[in-house]
Coordinates of C-alpha atoms in Angstrom, one line a residue:
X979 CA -88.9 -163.3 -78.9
X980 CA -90.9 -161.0 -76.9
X981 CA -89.4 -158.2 -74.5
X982 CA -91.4 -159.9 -71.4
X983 CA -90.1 -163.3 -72.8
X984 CA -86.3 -161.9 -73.0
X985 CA -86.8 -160.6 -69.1
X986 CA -88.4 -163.7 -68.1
X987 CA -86.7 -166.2 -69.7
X988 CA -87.6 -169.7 -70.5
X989 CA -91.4 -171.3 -70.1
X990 CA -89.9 -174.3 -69.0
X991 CA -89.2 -174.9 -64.9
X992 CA -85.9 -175.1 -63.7
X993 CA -87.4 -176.0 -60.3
X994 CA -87.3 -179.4 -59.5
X995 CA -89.9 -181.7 -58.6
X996 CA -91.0 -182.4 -54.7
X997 CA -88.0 -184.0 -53.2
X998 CA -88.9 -186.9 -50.5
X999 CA -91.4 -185.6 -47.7
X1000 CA -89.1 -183.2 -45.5
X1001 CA -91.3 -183.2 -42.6
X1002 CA -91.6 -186.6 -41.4
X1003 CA -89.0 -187.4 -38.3
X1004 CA -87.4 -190.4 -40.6
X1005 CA -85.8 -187.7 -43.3
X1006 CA -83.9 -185.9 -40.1
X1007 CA -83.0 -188.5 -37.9
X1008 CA -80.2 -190.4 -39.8
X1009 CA -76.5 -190.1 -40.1
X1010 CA -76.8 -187.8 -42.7
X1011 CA -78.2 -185.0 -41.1
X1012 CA -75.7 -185.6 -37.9
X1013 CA -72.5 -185.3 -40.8
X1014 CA -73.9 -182.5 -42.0
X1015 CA -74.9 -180.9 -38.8
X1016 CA -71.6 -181.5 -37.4
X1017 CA -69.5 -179.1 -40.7
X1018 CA -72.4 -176.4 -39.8
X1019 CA -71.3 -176.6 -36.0
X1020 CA -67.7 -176.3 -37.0
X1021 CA -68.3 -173.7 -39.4
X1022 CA -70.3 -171.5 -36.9
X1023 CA -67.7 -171.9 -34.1
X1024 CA -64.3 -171.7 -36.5
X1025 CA -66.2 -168.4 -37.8
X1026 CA -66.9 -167.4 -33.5
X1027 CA -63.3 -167.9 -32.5
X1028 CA -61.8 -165.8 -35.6
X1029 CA -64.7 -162.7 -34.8
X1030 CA -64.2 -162.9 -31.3
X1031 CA -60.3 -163.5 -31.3
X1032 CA -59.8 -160.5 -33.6
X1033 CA -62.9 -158.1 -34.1
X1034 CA -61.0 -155.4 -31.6
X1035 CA -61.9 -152.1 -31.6
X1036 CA -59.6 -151.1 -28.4
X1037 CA -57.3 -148.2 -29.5
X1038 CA -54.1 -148.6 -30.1
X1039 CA -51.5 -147.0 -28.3
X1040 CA -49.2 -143.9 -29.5
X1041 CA -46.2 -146.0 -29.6
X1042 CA -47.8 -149.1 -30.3
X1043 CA -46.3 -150.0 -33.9
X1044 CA -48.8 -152.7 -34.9
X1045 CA -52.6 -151.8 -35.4
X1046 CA -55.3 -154.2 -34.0
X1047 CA -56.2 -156.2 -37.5
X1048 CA -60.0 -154.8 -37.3
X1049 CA -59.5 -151.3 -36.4
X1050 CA -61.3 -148.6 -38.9
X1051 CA -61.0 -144.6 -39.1
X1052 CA -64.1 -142.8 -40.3
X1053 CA -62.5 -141.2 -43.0
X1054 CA -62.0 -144.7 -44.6
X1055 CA -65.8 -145.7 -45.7
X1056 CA -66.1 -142.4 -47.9
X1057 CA -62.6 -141.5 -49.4
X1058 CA -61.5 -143.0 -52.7
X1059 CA -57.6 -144.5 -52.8
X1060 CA -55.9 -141.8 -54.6
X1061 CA -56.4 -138.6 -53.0
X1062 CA -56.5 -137.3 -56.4
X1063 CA -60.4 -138.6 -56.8
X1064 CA -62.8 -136.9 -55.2
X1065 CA -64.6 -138.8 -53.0
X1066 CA -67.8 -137.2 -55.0
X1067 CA -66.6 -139.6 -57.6
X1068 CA -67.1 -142.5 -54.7
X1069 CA -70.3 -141.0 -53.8
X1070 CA -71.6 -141.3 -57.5
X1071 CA -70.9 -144.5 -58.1
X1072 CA -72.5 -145.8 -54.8
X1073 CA -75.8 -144.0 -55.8
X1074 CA -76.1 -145.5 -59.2
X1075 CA -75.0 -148.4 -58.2
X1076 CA -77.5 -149.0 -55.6
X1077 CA -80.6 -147.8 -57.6
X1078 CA -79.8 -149.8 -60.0
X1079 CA -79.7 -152.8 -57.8
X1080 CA -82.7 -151.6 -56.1
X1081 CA -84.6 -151.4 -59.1
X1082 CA -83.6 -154.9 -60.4
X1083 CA -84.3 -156.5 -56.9
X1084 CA -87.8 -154.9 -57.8
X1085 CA -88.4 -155.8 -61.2
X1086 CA -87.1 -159.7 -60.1
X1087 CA -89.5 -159.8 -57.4
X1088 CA -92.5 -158.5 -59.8
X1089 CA -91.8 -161.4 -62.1
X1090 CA -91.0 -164.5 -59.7
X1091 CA -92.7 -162.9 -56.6
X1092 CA -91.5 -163.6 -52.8
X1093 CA -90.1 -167.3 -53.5
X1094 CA -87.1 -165.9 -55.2
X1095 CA -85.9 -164.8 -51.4
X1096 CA -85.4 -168.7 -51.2
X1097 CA -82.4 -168.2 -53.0
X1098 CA -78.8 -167.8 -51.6
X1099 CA -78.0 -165.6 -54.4
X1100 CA -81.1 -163.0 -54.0
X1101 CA -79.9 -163.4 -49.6
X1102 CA -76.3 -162.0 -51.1
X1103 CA -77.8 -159.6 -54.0
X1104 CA -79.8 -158.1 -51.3
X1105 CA -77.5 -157.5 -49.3
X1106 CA -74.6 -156.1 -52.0
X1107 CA -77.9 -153.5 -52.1
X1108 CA -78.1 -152.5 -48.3
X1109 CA -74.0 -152.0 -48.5
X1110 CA -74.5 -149.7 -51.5
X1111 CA -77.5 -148.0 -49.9
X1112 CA -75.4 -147.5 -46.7
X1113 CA -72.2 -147.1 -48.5
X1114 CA -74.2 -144.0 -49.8
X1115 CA -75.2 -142.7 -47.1
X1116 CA -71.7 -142.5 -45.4
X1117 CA -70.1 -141.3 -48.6
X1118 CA -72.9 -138.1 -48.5
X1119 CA -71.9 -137.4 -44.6
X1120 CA -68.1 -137.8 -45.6
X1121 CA -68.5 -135.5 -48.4
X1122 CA -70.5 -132.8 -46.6
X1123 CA -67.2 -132.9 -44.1
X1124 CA -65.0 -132.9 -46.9
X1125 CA -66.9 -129.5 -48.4
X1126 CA -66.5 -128.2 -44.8
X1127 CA -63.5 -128.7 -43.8
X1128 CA -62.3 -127.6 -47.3
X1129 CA -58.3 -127.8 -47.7
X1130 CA -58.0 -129.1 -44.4
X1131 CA -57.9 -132.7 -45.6
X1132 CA -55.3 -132.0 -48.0
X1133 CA -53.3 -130.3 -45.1
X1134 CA -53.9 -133.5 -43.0
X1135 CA -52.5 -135.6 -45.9
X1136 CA -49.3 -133.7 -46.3
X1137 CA -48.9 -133.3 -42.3
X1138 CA -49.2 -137.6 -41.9
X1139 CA -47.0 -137.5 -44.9
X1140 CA -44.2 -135.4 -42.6
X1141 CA -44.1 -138.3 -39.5
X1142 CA -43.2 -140.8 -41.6
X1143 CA -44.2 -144.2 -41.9
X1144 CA -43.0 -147.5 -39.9
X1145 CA -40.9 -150.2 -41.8
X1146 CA -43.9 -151.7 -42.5
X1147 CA -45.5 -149.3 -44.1
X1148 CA -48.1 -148.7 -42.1
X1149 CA -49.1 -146.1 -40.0
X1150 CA -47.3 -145.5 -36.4
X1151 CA -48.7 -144.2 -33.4
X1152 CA -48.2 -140.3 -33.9
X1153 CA -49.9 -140.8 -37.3
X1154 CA -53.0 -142.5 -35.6
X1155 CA -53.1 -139.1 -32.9
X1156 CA -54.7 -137.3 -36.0
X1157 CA -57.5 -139.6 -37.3
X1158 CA -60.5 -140.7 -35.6
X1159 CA -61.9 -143.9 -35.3
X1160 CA -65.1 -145.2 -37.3
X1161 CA -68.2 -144.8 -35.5
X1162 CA -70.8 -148.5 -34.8
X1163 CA -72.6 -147.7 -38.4
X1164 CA -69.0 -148.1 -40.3
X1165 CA -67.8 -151.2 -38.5
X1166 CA -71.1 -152.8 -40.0
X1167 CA -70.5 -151.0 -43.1
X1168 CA -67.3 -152.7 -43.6
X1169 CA -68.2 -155.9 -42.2
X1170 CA -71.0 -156.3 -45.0
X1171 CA -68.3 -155.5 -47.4
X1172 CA -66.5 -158.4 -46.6
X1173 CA -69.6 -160.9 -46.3
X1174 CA -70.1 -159.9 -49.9
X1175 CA -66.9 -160.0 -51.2
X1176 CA -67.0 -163.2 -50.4
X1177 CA -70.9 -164.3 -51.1
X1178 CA -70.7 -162.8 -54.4
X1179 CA -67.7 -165.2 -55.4
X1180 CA -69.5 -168.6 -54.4
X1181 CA -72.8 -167.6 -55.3
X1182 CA -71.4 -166.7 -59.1
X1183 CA -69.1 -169.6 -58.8
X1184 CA -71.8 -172.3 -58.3
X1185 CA -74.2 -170.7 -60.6
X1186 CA -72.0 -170.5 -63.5
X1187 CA -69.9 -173.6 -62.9
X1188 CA -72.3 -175.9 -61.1
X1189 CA -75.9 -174.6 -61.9
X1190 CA -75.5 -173.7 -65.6
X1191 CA -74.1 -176.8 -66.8
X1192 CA -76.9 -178.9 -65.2
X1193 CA -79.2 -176.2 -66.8
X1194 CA -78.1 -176.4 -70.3
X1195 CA -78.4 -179.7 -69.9
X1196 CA -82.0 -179.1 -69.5
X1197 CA -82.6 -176.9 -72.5
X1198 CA -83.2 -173.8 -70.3
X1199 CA -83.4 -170.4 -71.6
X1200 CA -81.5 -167.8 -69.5
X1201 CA -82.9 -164.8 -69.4
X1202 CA -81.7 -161.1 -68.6
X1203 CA -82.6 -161.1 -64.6
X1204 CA -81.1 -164.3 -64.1
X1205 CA -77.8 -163.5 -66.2
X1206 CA -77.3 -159.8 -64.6
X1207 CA -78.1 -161.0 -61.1
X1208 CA -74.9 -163.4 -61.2
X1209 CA -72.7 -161.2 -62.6
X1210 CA -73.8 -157.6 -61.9
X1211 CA -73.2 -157.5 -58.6
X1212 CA -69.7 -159.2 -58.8
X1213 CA -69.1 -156.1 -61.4
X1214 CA -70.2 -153.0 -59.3
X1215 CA -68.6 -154.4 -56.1
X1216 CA -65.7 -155.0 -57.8
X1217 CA -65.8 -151.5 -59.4
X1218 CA -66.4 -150.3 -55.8
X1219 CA -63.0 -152.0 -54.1
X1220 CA -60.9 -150.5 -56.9
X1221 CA -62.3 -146.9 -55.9
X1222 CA -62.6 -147.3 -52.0
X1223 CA -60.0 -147.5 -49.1
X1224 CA -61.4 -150.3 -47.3
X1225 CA -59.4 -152.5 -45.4
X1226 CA -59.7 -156.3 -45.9
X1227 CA -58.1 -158.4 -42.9
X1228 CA -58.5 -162.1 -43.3
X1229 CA -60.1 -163.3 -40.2
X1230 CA -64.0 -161.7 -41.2
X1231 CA -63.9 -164.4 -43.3
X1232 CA -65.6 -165.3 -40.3
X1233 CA -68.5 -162.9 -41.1
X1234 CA -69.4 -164.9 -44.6
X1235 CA -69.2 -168.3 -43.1
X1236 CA -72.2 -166.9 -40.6
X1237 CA -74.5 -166.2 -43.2
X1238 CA -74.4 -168.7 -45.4
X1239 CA -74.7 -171.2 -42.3
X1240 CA -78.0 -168.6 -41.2
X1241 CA -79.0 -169.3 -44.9
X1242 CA -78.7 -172.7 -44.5
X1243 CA -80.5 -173.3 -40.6
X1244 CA -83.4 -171.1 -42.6
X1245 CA -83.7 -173.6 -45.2
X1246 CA -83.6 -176.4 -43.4
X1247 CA -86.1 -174.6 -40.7
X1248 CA -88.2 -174.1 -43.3
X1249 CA -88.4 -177.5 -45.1
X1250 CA -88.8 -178.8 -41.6
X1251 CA -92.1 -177.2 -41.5
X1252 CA -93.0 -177.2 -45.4
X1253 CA -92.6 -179.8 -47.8
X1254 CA -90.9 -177.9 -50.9
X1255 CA -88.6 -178.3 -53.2
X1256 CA -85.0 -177.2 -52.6
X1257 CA -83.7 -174.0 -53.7
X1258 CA -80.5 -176.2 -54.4
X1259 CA -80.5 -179.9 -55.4
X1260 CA -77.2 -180.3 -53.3
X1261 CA -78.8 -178.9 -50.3
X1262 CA -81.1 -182.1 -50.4
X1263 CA -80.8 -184.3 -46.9
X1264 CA -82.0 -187.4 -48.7
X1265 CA -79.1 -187.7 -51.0
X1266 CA -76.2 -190.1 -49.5
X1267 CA -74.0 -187.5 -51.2
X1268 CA -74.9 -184.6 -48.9
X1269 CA -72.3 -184.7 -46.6
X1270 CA -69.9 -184.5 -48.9
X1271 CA -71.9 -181.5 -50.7
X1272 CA -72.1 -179.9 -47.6
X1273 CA -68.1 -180.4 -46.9
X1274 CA -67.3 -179.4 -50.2
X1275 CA -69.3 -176.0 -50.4
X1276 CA -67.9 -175.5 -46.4
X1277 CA -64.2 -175.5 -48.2
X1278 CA -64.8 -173.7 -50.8
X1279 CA -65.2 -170.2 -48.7
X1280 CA -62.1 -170.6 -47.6
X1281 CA -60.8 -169.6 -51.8
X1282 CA -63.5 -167.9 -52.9
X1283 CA -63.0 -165.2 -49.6
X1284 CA -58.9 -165.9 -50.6
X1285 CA -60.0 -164.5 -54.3
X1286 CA -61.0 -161.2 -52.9
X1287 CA -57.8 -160.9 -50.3
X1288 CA -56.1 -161.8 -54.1
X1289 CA -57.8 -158.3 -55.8
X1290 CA -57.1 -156.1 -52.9
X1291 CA -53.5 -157.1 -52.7
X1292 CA -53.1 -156.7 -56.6
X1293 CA -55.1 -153.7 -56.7
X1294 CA -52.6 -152.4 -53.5
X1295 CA -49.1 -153.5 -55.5
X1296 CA -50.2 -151.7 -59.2
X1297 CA -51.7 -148.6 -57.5
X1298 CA -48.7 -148.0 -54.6
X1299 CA -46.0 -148.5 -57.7
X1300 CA -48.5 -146.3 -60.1
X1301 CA -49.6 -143.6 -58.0
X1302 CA -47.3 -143.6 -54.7
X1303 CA -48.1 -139.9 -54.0
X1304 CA -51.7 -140.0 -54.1
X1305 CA -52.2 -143.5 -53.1
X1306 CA -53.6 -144.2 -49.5
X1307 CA -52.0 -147.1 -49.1
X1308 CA -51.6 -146.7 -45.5
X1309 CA -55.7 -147.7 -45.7
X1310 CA -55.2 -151.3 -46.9
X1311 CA -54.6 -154.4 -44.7
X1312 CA -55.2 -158.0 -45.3
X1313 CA -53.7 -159.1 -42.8

């Protein structure tokens, strides 16, 4: 086997053939397409209620125990967990981590050209990319304040440490006097975090559980691009939660039901223009089975997003009972 053929994979297509003409009126006016237009409406407006029920950035109050659920400080998007890490350390891994995306988004694109943007998984792999390349960014701002400021962080630290914390846990309103809030480019920075968290589960979940199957089936040859780009990405974003102090409050589950119902109005934009194949053979309008496809996937953000919320609560538990002086637990909330 040649290198080009271990990078490229298989000669055999795993696209299918030309699905029943997508352009003519007959294909979108039927019950199917209402059924399924009808889970994409609920989606988008479930998703509109939780954003615009709890996306709050009003500040909270000095005596005001509980913190809005989407609040964010600056000092969040650049400093590790464990104040014992230098967020350097953060800063690292964010740089390699998004060249090394950035050059396989590159090399995929040189071998299958612009049509492998049709893909769900190369929508969510591009955009674990932009949150590294932005995640880097901050980190190099929050680290110039770090070398700054010097001690002073340290200092800050200790002097939270003296106020004490609420029953909870969680930080009370003197604590909050001494921290200041994220600026417009975090809030997006932390928002994509979350989109992802949960993109990445689904999209490696239905590739390796759904998509591989049928492919083996098939007698199709994986190749390196197609293996590391379902699994990569899950790795360094994963690698990335267990260093960062993100916060993870359930409703932006919101968020990642928005773009994969973007994903899938482009698609069916698109195939309402073109006559193509589908990217996905369950995406298919033709199929009496659609509905229930469409259903199915619809639910299944609901654990895959619940997977994540999982990680950050594990990851919470072993590193407070681990490390309870350097931990920053004060930084994590799922609620």
């Amino acid at each position: 086997m040649s290198f080009f053929t271990f990078i490229t994979g298989s000669t055999k297509s795993w696209q299918p053939g030309l699905p029943v003409n997508t352009t003519t009126a007959s294909y979108w006016l039927n019950w199917r397409i209402l059924l399924c237009s009808l889970w994409i409406l609920m989606s988008m407006v479930f998703a509109s209620i939780l954003i615009s029920k709890h996306e709050c950035r009003k500040k909270p109050e000095e005596n005001q125990e509980e913190e809005p659920a989407g609040v964010l400080y600056e000092d969040e998007v650049w400093k590790p967990c464990l104040r014992s890490i230098h967020p350097c350390w953060l800063l690292a891994f964010r740089v390699f981590s998004f060249i090394l995306l950035l050059l396989m988004l590159i090399l995929n694109v040189a071998v299958d050209n612009g049509t492998i943007f049709l893909f769900y998984t190369q929508w969510t792999f591009t955009l674990v990319t932009l949150y590294f390349g932005l995640g880097s960014l901050l980190s190099i701002r929050g680290c110039l304040q770090y070398k700054n400021r010097g001690d002073s962080d340290e200092h800050s630290d200790t002097e939270l440490g003296s106020l004490g914390r609420s029953s909870t846990g969680r930080q009370t309103g003197k604590e909050r006097r001494f921290r200041k809030k994220a600026g417009c480019l975090a809030y997006v920075f932390q928002i994509i975090y979350q989109m992802n968290a949960g993109a990445v589960i689904l999209t490696d979940t239905v590739f390796w559980f759904i998509i591989v199957p049928f492919l083996v089936i098939k007698d199709y040859r994986f190749n390196f691009l197609l293996i590391n780009m379902h699994s990569i990405n899950a790795v360094l974003l994963l690698g990335d939660t267990a260093l960062n102090c993100l916060r993870f409050p359930w409703f932006r589950i919101g968020y990642f039901f928005l773009w994969t119902c973007v994903y899938v109005v482009f698609q069916w934009i698109l195939h309402a223009c073109e006559w193509i194949w589908w990217p996905y053979p369950f995406l298919d309008l033709s199929s009496s089975y659609a509905p229930l496809w469409y259903s199915t996937v619809a639910l299944m953000h609901i654990p895959c997003y619940g997977i994540f919320v999982l990680i950050i609560k594990g990851k919470h538990s072993v590193l407070s009972k681990w490390f309870p002086q350097s931990y920053r637990n004060a930084h994590t909330n799922t609620s």
